[in-house]
CSV table of C-alpha atoms in Angstrom, one decimal:
chain,number,residue,atom,x,y,z
B,244,MET,CA,-2.2,-18.0,-4.8
B,245,ASN,CA,-3.3,-16.6,-8.2
B,246,ARG,CA,-0.7,-17.1,-11.0
B,247,ILE,CA,-0.3,-14.8,-13.9
B,248,PRO,CA,-0.9,-16.7,-17.2
B,249,ARG,CA,2.3,-17.4,-19.1
B,250,SER,CA,1.1,-15.6,-22.1
B,251,ALA,CA,0.3,-12.5,-20.0
B,252,ALA,CA,3.7,-12.6,-18.3
B,253,VAL,CA,5.5,-12.9,-21.6
B,254,LEU,CA,3.5,-10.0,-23.0
B,255,LEU,CA,4.2,-7.9,-19.9
B,256,LEU,CA,7.9,-8.6,-20.1
B,257,ALA,CA,8.1,-8.0,-23.8
B,258,SER,CA,6.3,-4.7,-23.5
B,259,ALA,CA,8.6,-3.6,-20.7
B,260,THR,CA,11.8,-4.6,-22.6
B,261,ALA,CA,10.5,-2.9,-25.7
B,262,LEU,CA,10.6,0.5,-24.0
B,263,PRO,CA,13.9,2.4,-24.1
B,264,ALA,CA,15.9,1.7,-20.9
B,265,GLU,CA,16.8,4.6,-18.7
B,266,ARG,CA,20.4,4.6,-17.6
B,267,LEU,CA,20.8,5.7,-14.0
B,268,SER,CA,24.0,6.2,-12.0
B,269,LEU,CA,24.2,5.1,-8.4
B,270,GLU,CA,23.8,8.7,-7.2
B,271,GLN,CA,20.7,9.2,-9.3
B,272,CYS,CA,19.2,6.0,-7.9
B,273,ILE,CA,19.9,7.2,-4.3
B,274,ASP,CA,18.2,10.5,-5.0
B,275,LEU,CA,15.1,8.7,-6.5
B,276,ALA,CA,14.9,6.4,-3.5
B,277,LEU,CA,15.2,9.2,-0.9
B,278,ASP,CA,12.4,11.1,-2.6
B,279,SER,CA,9.9,8.2,-2.6
B,280,ASN,CA,10.9,5.9,0.2
B,281,THR,CA,8.0,5.5,2.7
B,282,GLN,CA,10.1,5.2,5.8
B,283,VAL,CA,12.0,8.4,5.0
B,284,LEU,CA,8.8,10.2,4.4
B,285,GLN,CA,7.4,8.9,7.7
B,286,ALA,CA,10.6,10.0,9.5
B,287,GLU,CA,10.2,13.5,8.0
B,288,GLN,CA,6.6,13.6,9.4
B,289,GLN,CA,7.9,12.6,12.8
B,290,VAL,CA,10.4,15.5,12.7
B,291,LEU,CA,7.5,17.9,11.9
B,292,ARG,CA,5.5,16.5,14.9
B,293,SER,CA,8.5,16.9,17.1
B,294,GLU,CA,8.8,20.5,16.0
B,295,ALA,CA,5.2,21.0,16.9
B,296,ASP,CA,5.8,19.4,20.3
B,297,VAL,CA,8.7,21.8,20.9
B,298,ALA,CA,6.5,24.8,19.9
B,299,SER,CA,3.8,23.6,22.3
B,300,ALA,CA,6.2,23.1,25.2
B,301,ARG,CA,7.6,26.6,24.6
B,302,ALA,CA,4.2,28.1,24.5
B,303,GLN,CA,3.3,26.6,27.9
B,304,ARG,CA,6.2,28.6,29.4
B,305,LEU,CA,4.9,31.9,28.2
B,306,PRO,CA,2.1,34.0,29.8
B,307,SER,CA,-1.4,33.6,28.5
B,308,LEU,CA,-3.4,36.7,27.3
B,309,SER,CA,-7.1,36.6,26.8
B,310,THR,CA,-9.7,39.2,26.0
B,311,THR,CA,-13.5,39.4,25.5
B,312,LEU,CA,-14.1,42.1,23.0
B,313,ALA,CA,-17.8,42.1,23.3
B,314,ASN,CA,-20.2,40.3,25.7
B,315,LEU,CA,-23.8,41.2,25.0
B,316,GLY,CA,-26.6,40.0,27.3
B,317,ARG,CA,-30.3,40.5,27.5
B,318,SER,CA,-32.3,39.5,30.6
B,319,ARG,CA,-36.0,39.7,31.6
B,320,THR,CA,-37.3,39.6,35.2
B,321,GLY,CA,-40.9,38.5,35.4
B,322,PRO,CA,-43.6,40.4,37.4
B,323,SER,CA,-43.5,39.7,41.2
B,324,LEU,CA,-45.3,40.5,44.4
B,325,ARG,CA,-43.1,41.4,47.4
B,326,ILE,CA,-44.0,42.1,51.0
B,327,GLN,CA,-41.5,44.7,52.4
B,328,GLU,CA,-41.1,47.4,54.9
B,329,ASN,CA,-41.6,50.8,53.3
B,330,PRO,CA,-41.1,54.3,55.0
B,331,THR,CA,-44.4,56.1,55.8
B,332,GLY,CA,-42.9,59.5,55.9
B,333,GLN,CA,-43.6,59.9,59.6
B,334,VAL,CA,-41.2,60.2,62.5
B,335,ASP,CA,-41.6,58.9,66.0
B,336,PRO,CA,-41.7,62.0,68.2
B,337,GLU,CA,-40.0,60.3,71.1
B,338,THR,CA,-37.1,58.6,69.4
B,339,GLY,CA,-36.9,60.7,66.2
B,340,GLU,CA,-36.7,57.6,64.1
B,341,ARG,CA,-38.6,57.1,60.8
B,342,ILE,CA,-41.7,54.9,60.9
B,343,PHE,CA,-42.0,51.9,58.5
B,344,ALA,CA,-45.1,50.1,57.6
B,345,GLU,CA,-45.5,46.6,56.0
B,346,GLU,CA,-46.8,46.9,52.5
B,347,ARG,CA,-47.4,44.6,49.5
B,348,THR,CA,-45.5,45.8,46.5
B,349,ARG,CA,-46.1,44.6,42.9
B,350,ILE,CA,-43.1,44.8,40.7
B,351,PRO,CA,-43.8,44.7,36.9
B,352,ALA,CA,-41.6,42.7,34.4
B,353,ILE,CA,-38.3,44.3,33.7
B,354,ASP,CA,-36.1,43.9,30.6
B,355,ARG,CA,-32.4,44.8,30.9
B,356,SER,CA,-29.4,44.7,28.5
B,357,SER,CA,-25.8,44.3,29.7
B,358,TYR,CA,-22.6,45.0,27.9
B,359,SER,CA,-19.1,44.0,29.1
B,360,LEU,CA,-15.5,44.2,27.9
B,361,SER,CA,-12.6,42.4,29.6
B,362,ALA,CA,-8.9,41.5,29.2
B,363,GLY,CA,-6.6,39.4,31.4
B,364,VAL,CA,-3.1,38.1,31.6
B,365,GLY,CA,-2.2,35.0,33.5
B,366,HIS,CA,1.1,33.3,34.1
B,367,THR,CA,2.4,30.4,36.2
B,368,ILE,CA,5.4,32.0,37.9
B,369,TRP,CA,6.8,28.8,39.4
B,370,ASP,CA,5.8,25.1,39.1
B,371,GLY,CA,8.9,23.3,40.3
B,372,GLY,CA,10.5,23.3,36.8
B,373,ALA,CA,7.9,21.1,35.2
B,374,ARG,CA,7.4,23.3,32.1
B,375,ARG,CA,11.2,23.9,31.8
B,376,TRP,CA,12.0,20.2,31.8
B,377,SER,CA,9.1,19.4,29.5
B,378,HIS,CA,10.5,22.0,27.0
B,379,ARG,CA,14.0,20.6,27.2
B,380,GLY,CA,12.7,17.1,26.8
B,381,ALA,CA,10.7,18.1,23.7
B,382,ARG,CA,13.9,19.6,22.2
B,383,GLU,CA,15.8,16.4,22.9
B,384,SER,CA,13.0,14.4,21.2
B,385,LEU,CA,13.2,16.7,18.2
B,386,ALA,CA,16.9,16.1,18.0
B,387,ALA,CA,16.3,12.4,18.2
B,388,SER,CA,13.7,12.6,15.4
B,389,GLU,CA,16.2,14.4,13.2
B,390,LEU,CA,18.8,11.8,13.9
B,391,GLY,CA,16.2,9.1,13.2
B,392,LEU,CA,15.6,10.8,9.8
B,393,ARG,CA,19.3,10.8,9.1
B,394,SER,CA,19.6,7.2,10.1
B,395,GLY,CA,16.7,6.2,7.9
B,396,ARG,CA,18.2,8.0,5.0
B,397,ASP,CA,21.5,6.2,5.6
B,398,GLY,CA,19.7,2.9,5.6
B,399,VAL,CA,18.0,3.7,2.3
B,400,VAL,CA,21.3,4.7,0.8
B,401,PHE,CA,22.8,1.4,1.9
B,402,GLN,CA,19.8,-0.5,0.6
B,403,VAL,CA,20.1,1.2,-2.8
B,404,LYS,CA,23.8,0.4,-3.0
B,405,GLN,CA,23.0,-3.2,-2.0
B,406,ARG,CA,20.5,-3.7,-4.8
B,407,TYR,CA,22.5,-1.6,-7.3
B,408,TYR,CA,25.6,-3.7,-6.8
B,409,GLY,CA,23.4,-6.8,-6.9
B,410,LEU,CA,22.2,-5.8,-10.4
B,411,LEU,CA,25.7,-5.0,-11.6
B,412,LYS,CA,26.9,-8.4,-10.2
B,413,ALA,CA,24.1,-10.2,-11.9
B,414,GLN,CA,24.8,-8.5,-15.3
B,415,GLU,CA,28.5,-9.4,-15.1
B,416,LEU,CA,27.7,-13.0,-14.2
B,417,VAL,CA,25.6,-13.1,-17.4
B,418,GLU,CA,28.6,-11.9,-19.3
B,419,VAL,CA,30.7,-14.7,-17.8
B,420,GLN,CA,28.1,-17.3,-18.7
B,421,GLU,CA,27.7,-15.9,-22.2
B,422,GLU,CA,31.5,-16.3,-22.7
B,423,ALA,CA,31.3,-19.8,-21.4
B,424,LEU,CA,28.4,-20.7,-23.8
B,425,LYS,CA,30.2,-19.1,-26.7
B,426,LEU,CA,33.3,-21.1,-26.0
B,427,SER,CA,31.3,-24.3,-25.6
B,428,LEU,CA,29.5,-23.7,-28.9
B,429,LYS,CA,32.7,-23.0,-30.7
B,430,ARG,CA,34.3,-26.2,-29.3
B,431,GLN,CA,31.2,-28.2,-30.3
B,432,GLU,CA,31.4,-26.8,-33.9
B,433,GLU,CA,35.1,-27.8,-34.0
B,434,ALA,CA,34.2,-31.3,-32.8
B,435,GLU,CA,31.6,-31.7,-35.5
B,436,ILE,CA,34.1,-30.8,-38.1
B,437,ARG,CA,36.6,-33.4,-36.7
B,438,LEU,CA,33.9,-36.0,-36.7
B,439,GLU,CA,33.1,-35.3,-40.4
B,440,VAL,CA,36.8,-35.7,-41.4
B,441,GLY,CA,37.3,-38.8,-39.2
B,442,ALA,CA,39.6,-37.1,-36.7
B,443,GLY,CA,37.1,-37.0,-33.8
B,444,THR,CA,34.8,-39.3,-32.0
B,445,ARG,CA,31.1,-39.4,-31.4
B,446,VAL,CA,31.6,-39.4,-27.6
B,447,ASP,CA,33.6,-36.2,-27.7
B,448,LEU,CA,30.8,-34.5,-29.6
B,449,LEU,CA,28.2,-35.7,-27.2
B,450,ARG,CA,30.2,-34.5,-24.2
B,451,LEU,CA,30.6,-31.1,-25.8
B,452,GLN,CA,26.9,-30.9,-26.6
B,453,VAL,CA,26.1,-31.7,-22.9
B,454,ALA,CA,28.6,-29.0,-21.8
B,455,ALA,CA,27.0,-26.5,-24.1
B,456,ASP,CA,23.5,-27.4,-22.7
B,457,ASN,CA,24.8,-26.9,-19.2
B,458,ALA,CA,26.3,-23.6,-20.1
B,459,ARG,CA,23.0,-22.6,-21.7
B,460,ALA,CA,21.1,-23.6,-18.6
B,461,ASP,CA,23.5,-21.6,-16.4
B,462,LEU,CA,23.0,-18.6,-18.7
B,463,ILE,CA,19.2,-18.8,-18.4
B,464,ASN,CA,19.5,-18.9,-14.6
B,465,ALA,CA,21.9,-15.9,-14.7
B,466,GLU,CA,19.5,-13.9,-17.0
B,467,GLN,CA,16.7,-14.6,-14.6
B,468,GLN,CA,18.8,-13.2,-11.7
B,469,VAL,CA,19.3,-10.0,-13.7
B,470,GLN,CA,15.5,-9.6,-14.1
B,471,LEU,CA,14.9,-10.2,-10.4
B,472,ALA,CA,17.8,-7.8,-9.4
B,473,ARG,CA,16.4,-5.1,-11.7
B,474,ALA,CA,12.9,-5.6,-10.2
B,475,SER,CA,14.3,-5.4,-6.7
B,476,LEU,CA,16.2,-2.1,-7.5
B,477,ASN,CA,13.1,-0.6,-9.2
B,478,HIS,CA,11.1,-1.5,-6.1
B,479,VAL,CA,13.3,0.5,-3.8
B,480,LEU,CA,13.3,3.4,-6.2
B,481,GLY,CA,9.5,3.5,-6.2
B,482,ARG,CA,9.3,2.6,-9.9
B,483,GLY,CA,7.4,-0.2,-11.6
B,484,LEU,CA,9.0,-3.6,-11.1
B,485,TRP,CA,9.5,-4.2,-14.8
B,486,ALA,CA,10.4,-0.7,-15.8
B,487,PRO,CA,13.4,-0.7,-18.1
B,488,LEU,CA,16.6,0.3,-16.3
B,489,GLU,CA,20.2,0.4,-17.1
B,490,THR,CA,23.0,0.9,-14.6
B,491,THR,CA,26.4,2.5,-14.8
B,492,PRO,CA,29.2,-0.1,-14.2
B,493,LEU,CA,31.7,0.5,-11.5
B,494,ALA,CA,35.0,2.0,-12.7
B,495,GLY,CA,37.5,-0.8,-11.8
B,496,ASP,CA,37.8,-2.9,-8.7
B,497,PRO,CA,37.2,-1.3,-5.3
B,498,ALA,CA,40.2,-0.2,-3.3
B,499,LEU,CA,41.7,-3.2,-1.5
B,500,PRO,CA,41.9,-3.1,2.3
B,501,PRO,CA,45.0,-4.2,4.2
B,502,GLU,CA,46.1,-7.8,4.0
B,503,THR,CA,45.5,-8.3,7.8
B,504,ALA,CA,43.1,-6.8,10.3
B,505,GLU,CA,44.8,-4.2,12.5
B,506,ALA,CA,43.6,-3.9,16.1
B,507,GLU,CA,44.3,-0.1,16.1
B,508,THR,CA,42.3,0.4,13.0
B,509,MET,CA,39.4,-1.7,14.3
B,510,ALA,CA,39.4,0.2,17.6
B,511,GLY,CA,39.5,3.5,15.7
B,512,LEU,CA,36.5,2.5,13.6
B,513,VAL,CA,34.5,1.5,16.7
B,514,ASP,CA,35.3,4.9,18.4
B,515,ARG,CA,34.4,6.7,15.2
B,516,ALA,CA,31.1,4.8,14.9
B,517,LYS,CA,30.2,5.6,18.5
B,518,ARG,CA,30.8,9.3,17.9
B,519,SER,CA,29.1,9.7,14.5
B,520,ASN,CA,26.6,6.9,14.1
B,521,PRO,CA,23.2,8.6,13.9
B,522,GLY,CA,21.3,5.6,15.3
B,523,LEU,CA,23.4,5.6,18.4
B,524,GLU,CA,23.2,9.3,18.8
B,525,GLN,CA,19.5,9.0,18.5
B,526,ALA,CA,19.4,6.5,21.4
B,527,ARG,CA,21.5,9.0,23.5
B,528,ARG,CA,18.9,11.8,22.8
B,529,ASN,CA,16.1,9.5,23.7
B,530,ARG,CA,17.7,8.7,27.0
B,531,SER,CA,18.2,12.4,27.6
B,532,SER,CA,14.6,13.1,26.7
B,533,ALA,CA,13.5,10.4,29.2
B,534,GLU,CA,15.6,12.1,31.9
B,535,MET,CA,13.9,15.4,31.3
B,536,ASN,CA,10.5,13.7,31.3
B,537,LEU,CA,11.3,12.2,34.7
B,538,LYS,CA,12.3,15.5,36.2
B,539,ALA,CA,9.1,17.1,34.8
B,540,ARG,CA,7.0,14.4,36.4
B,541,ARG,CA,8.7,14.9,39.8
B,542,ALA,CA,8.1,18.6,39.6
B,543,ALA,CA,4.4,17.9,39.8
B,544,TRP,CA,4.9,17.3,43.6
B,545,HIS,CA,5.9,21.0,44.1
B,546,PRO,CA,3.4,23.9,44.8
B,547,ARG,CA,2.4,26.1,41.9
B,548,LEU,CA,2.6,29.9,42.1
B,549,SER,CA,0.5,31.8,39.6
B,550,GLY,CA,-0.3,35.4,39.0
B,551,ASN,CA,-3.0,37.2,37.1
B,552,LEU,CA,-4.0,40.7,36.1
B,553,SER,CA,-7.4,41.6,34.6
B,554,TYR,CA,-9.3,44.7,33.4
B,555,SER,CA,-13.0,44.7,32.9
B,556,ARG,CA,-15.9,47.0,32.2
B,557,ASN,CA,-19.7,46.3,32.6
B,558,ASN,CA,-22.6,48.6,32.1
B,559,GLU,CA,-26.2,48.6,30.8
B,560,VAL,CA,-25.4,51.3,28.3
B,561,PHE,CA,-23.3,50.4,25.3
B,562,GLU,CA,-21.5,53.7,25.0
B,563,ARG,CA,-20.4,53.6,28.6
B,564,VAL,CA,-18.6,50.3,28.0
B,565,TYR,CA,-16.6,51.2,24.9
B,566,GLY,CA,-16.0,54.9,25.7
B,567,ASP,CA,-14.0,56.6,28.4
B,568,LEU,CA,-11.9,53.6,29.1
B,569,ASP,CA,-10.3,55.4,32.1
B,570,GLN,CA,-13.6,55.5,33.9
B,571,ASN,CA,-16.2,52.9,35.0
B,572,TYR,CA,-13.7,49.9,35.0
B,573,ARG,CA,-12.5,47.3,37.4
B,574,LEU,CA,-8.8,46.3,37.6
B,575,ASN,CA,-7.9,43.1,39.5
B,576,ALA,CA,-4.5,41.6,40.3
B,577,GLY,CA,-3.7,38.6,42.3
B,578,LEU,CA,-1.3,35.8,43.3
B,579,SER,CA,-2.2,32.3,44.1
B,580,LEU,CA,-0.1,29.5,45.6
B,581,THR,CA,-1.7,26.1,45.2
B,582,TYR,CA,-0.8,22.5,46.1
B,583,GLN,CA,-2.6,19.4,45.3
B,584,LEU,CA,-3.0,17.4,48.5
B,585,PHE,CA,-4.5,14.2,47.0
B,586,ASP,CA,-4.7,12.9,43.4
B,587,GLY,CA,-5.4,9.2,43.9
B,588,GLY,CA,-1.8,8.3,43.2
B,589,LEU,CA,-1.7,9.8,39.7
B,590,ARG,CA,1.6,11.7,40.2
B,591,SER,CA,3.2,8.7,41.7
B,592,ALA,CA,2.2,6.6,38.8
B,593,ASP,CA,3.5,9.2,36.3
B,594,VAL,CA,6.9,9.2,38.1
B,595,ASP,CA,7.1,5.4,38.1
B,596,ARG,CA,6.2,5.3,34.4
B,597,ALA,CA,8.8,8.0,33.6
B,598,ARG,CA,11.5,6.2,35.7
B,599,SER,CA,10.8,2.9,33.9
B,600,SER,CA,11.0,4.7,30.5
B,601,LEU,CA,14.4,6.1,31.5
B,602,GLU,CA,15.7,2.7,32.5
B,603,SER,CA,14.5,1.2,29.2
B,604,ALA,CA,16.2,4.0,27.3
B,605,ARG,CA,19.4,3.5,29.2
B,606,LEU,CA,19.5,-0.3,28.7
B,607,GLY,CA,18.6,0.2,25.0
B,608,LEU,CA,21.5,2.6,24.6
B,609,GLU,CA,24.0,0.2,26.2
B,610,GLN,CA,22.8,-2.7,24.0
B,611,GLN,CA,22.9,-0.6,20.9
B,612,GLU,CA,26.5,0.5,21.7
B,613,ARG,CA,27.5,-3.2,22.0
B,614,ASP,CA,25.7,-4.2,18.9
B,615,LEU,CA,27.3,-1.3,16.9
B,616,ALA,CA,30.8,-2.3,18.1
B,617,LEU,CA,30.2,-5.9,17.1
B,618,SER,CA,28.8,-4.8,13.7
B,619,VAL,CA,31.8,-2.6,13.0
B,620,GLU,CA,34.3,-5.3,14.0
B,621,THR,CA,32.4,-7.9,12.0
B,622,THR,CA,32.2,-5.8,8.9
B,623,TYR,CA,35.8,-4.7,9.1
B,624,LEU,CA,37.0,-8.3,9.4
B,625,GLU,CA,34.8,-9.2,6.5
B,626,LEU,CA,36.2,-6.4,4.5
B,627,VAL,CA,39.7,-7.6,5.1
B,628,ARG,CA,38.8,-11.2,4.3
B,629,LEU,CA,37.1,-10.2,1.0
B,630,GLY,CA,40.1,-8.2,0.1
B,631,ARG,CA,42.4,-11.2,0.5
B,632,ILE,CA,39.9,-13.4,-1.3
B,633,LEU,CA,39.7,-10.9,-4.2
B,634,ARG,CA,43.5,-10.9,-4.6
B,635,ILE,CA,43.4,-14.7,-4.7
B,636,ALA,CA,40.5,-14.7,-7.1
B,637,ARG,CA,42.4,-12.4,-9.5
B,638,ARG,CA,45.3,-14.7,-9.6
B,639,THR,CA,43.1,-17.8,-9.8
B,640,ALA,CA,41.3,-16.4,-12.8
B,641,GLU,CA,44.5,-15.7,-14.6
B,642,LEU,CA,45.8,-19.2,-13.8
B,643,ALA,CA,42.5,-20.7,-14.9
B,644,ALA,CA,42.7,-18.9,-18.3
B,645,GLU,CA,46.3,-20.2,-18.8
B,646,ASP,CA,45.3,-23.7,-17.8
B,647,LEU,CA,42.5,-23.6,-20.4
B,648,ARG,CA,44.8,-22.4,-23.1
B,649,LEU,CA,47.3,-25.1,-22.4
B,650,ALA,CA,44.6,-27.8,-22.2
B,651,GLU,CA,43.2,-26.7,-25.6
B,652,GLU,CA,46.7,-26.7,-27.1
B,653,ARG,CA,47.4,-30.2,-25.8
B,654,TYR,CA,44.1,-31.4,-27.1
B,655,ARG,CA,44.6,-29.8,-30.5
B,656,VAL,CA,48.0,-31.6,-31.0
B,657,GLY,CA,46.6,-34.9,-29.7
B,658,LYS,CA,48.5,-35.0,-26.4
B,659,GLY,CA,45.5,-34.2,-24.2
B,660,ARG,CA,42.0,-35.4,-23.5
B,661,LEU,CA,38.8,-33.6,-23.9
B,662,LEU,CA,37.9,-34.1,-20.3
B,663,GLU,CA,40.9,-32.0,-19.3
B,664,VAL,CA,39.7,-29.2,-21.6
B,665,LEU,CA,36.2,-29.4,-20.1
B,666,ASP,CA,37.5,-29.4,-16.6
B,667,ALA,CA,39.7,-26.3,-17.4
B,668,GLN,CA,36.7,-24.5,-18.9
B,669,VAL,CA,34.6,-25.2,-15.8
B,670,GLY,CA,37.5,-24.0,-13.6
B,671,LEU,CA,37.8,-20.8,-15.6
B,672,THR,CA,34.1,-20.0,-15.4
B,673,SER,CA,34.1,-20.8,-11.7
B,674,ALA,CA,37.1,-18.5,-11.1
B,675,ARG,CA,35.5,-15.7,-13.1
B,676,ASN,CA,32.3,-16.1,-11.1
B,677,ASN,CA,34.2,-16.0,-7.8
B,678,ARG,CA,36.0,-12.9,-8.9
B,679,VAL,CA,32.8,-11.1,-9.8
B,680,ASN,CA,31.0,-12.2,-6.6
B,681,THR,CA,33.9,-11.2,-4.4
B,682,ARG,CA,34.3,-7.8,-6.1
B,683,TYR,CA,30.8,-6.7,-5.4
B,684,ASP,CA,30.7,-8.3,-2.0
B,685,LEU,CA,33.7,-6.2,-1.1
B,686,ALA,CA,32.1,-3.0,-2.5
B,687,LEU,CA,29.0,-3.8,-0.4
B,688,ALA,CA,31.1,-4.4,2.7
B,689,GLU,CA,32.7,-0.9,2.2
B,690,ALA,CA,29.2,0.6,1.9
B,691,ASP,CA,28.1,-1.1,5.1
B,692,LEU,CA,31.2,0.1,7.0
B,693,GLU,CA,30.6,3.6,5.8
B,694,ARG,CA,27.0,3.4,7.0
B,695,LEU,CA,28.1,2.2,10.4
B,696,THR,CA,30.9,4.7,11.0
B,697,GLY,CA,29.5,7.7,9.0
B,698,GLU,CA,32.8,7.9,7.0
B,699,PRO,CA,34.3,6.1,4.0
B,700,ALA,CA,36.0,2.8,4.8
B,701,PRO,CA,39.8,2.9,5.2
């Protein structure tokens, strides 16, 4: 795999960061993603194709009207020699019949022109309901395509929220690591002063230097996660990966769910998802479309009744064709009842194929209902769990801050050890990281439950 030279990567990153960063809210990011996402655009094209299929199925149910405005022809009959019986002009005196004699007749070449005008209406009066069921199936497919578009848009919205929250989380984790590094550097500076005045030890200074180096390494890793999270968000927005981007932080912590999972709430969420989830409704429409398609294929076994009406004019003189339309014309009307006796098994194969498609759609719908119920229950339980964890993480962060303050005070008056201070600092950083991670995991779980049920999480 080709690698970008380090100098080129540094120059690319520097040029990107030199540009003014655009601050985008979550709603703005969602709008950008919906306008540029390839899957959404493809789903929109599928809706347009389904609309065309509906128009085509509707047109097949209407009568067809055709006309030939002008049909001009020119023919030439070459010279020919014919032997035929021609009248002699005499009459048999006994029978009184005309007398014919065999003669050779030479006919010269003849050139003729022909002009015609015609119009006709044809309509299939009855075909066993094939066109009706095809039309209904096309409408069900259109509804399924529209629901697929909605489901795709919901998926993109969730994806944007996932990456937007990921960027916010990475940025807050950087702030936590910056505070930890700042605290380590401050404590290292104090240790150097103690060592100079003879109140500290070389070991304490070395330990603090190692702690500062570890905090600096953690900060580097956190800053890299910010760059990756920003590139991931830019990717889903259809922007350049290294385009400058600033986000709008969340206003406070998300609303906390109940302390314990409630069976009634869970059942209500599952019922709500089954009623409003666009993906599940799309599966229902696909099953209905498959039912209509099976009925249309079975209708091919019925006879077909058709009717037609036509008006035509034909003459060798142009004016006689396009003038006096109430004269010199032919008007035809007819009915036909047809039935295909043998087709090599084509209709049977079509019915079997449609029946198999219907069974696949039915099984897919049942599986999707079970999967949706499991996803809703899992997400709801995760939401409750994260709410409880966030409550604990808040208290843990407060306790860790107090532990660090007490450890620093004991160490300052000579009653504590430096290791206790370092352990308390690590505990505070870990508690803050846990609080940040849990906060955004909870926000993402709420967004996932909203995507599944079609409504905000309780």
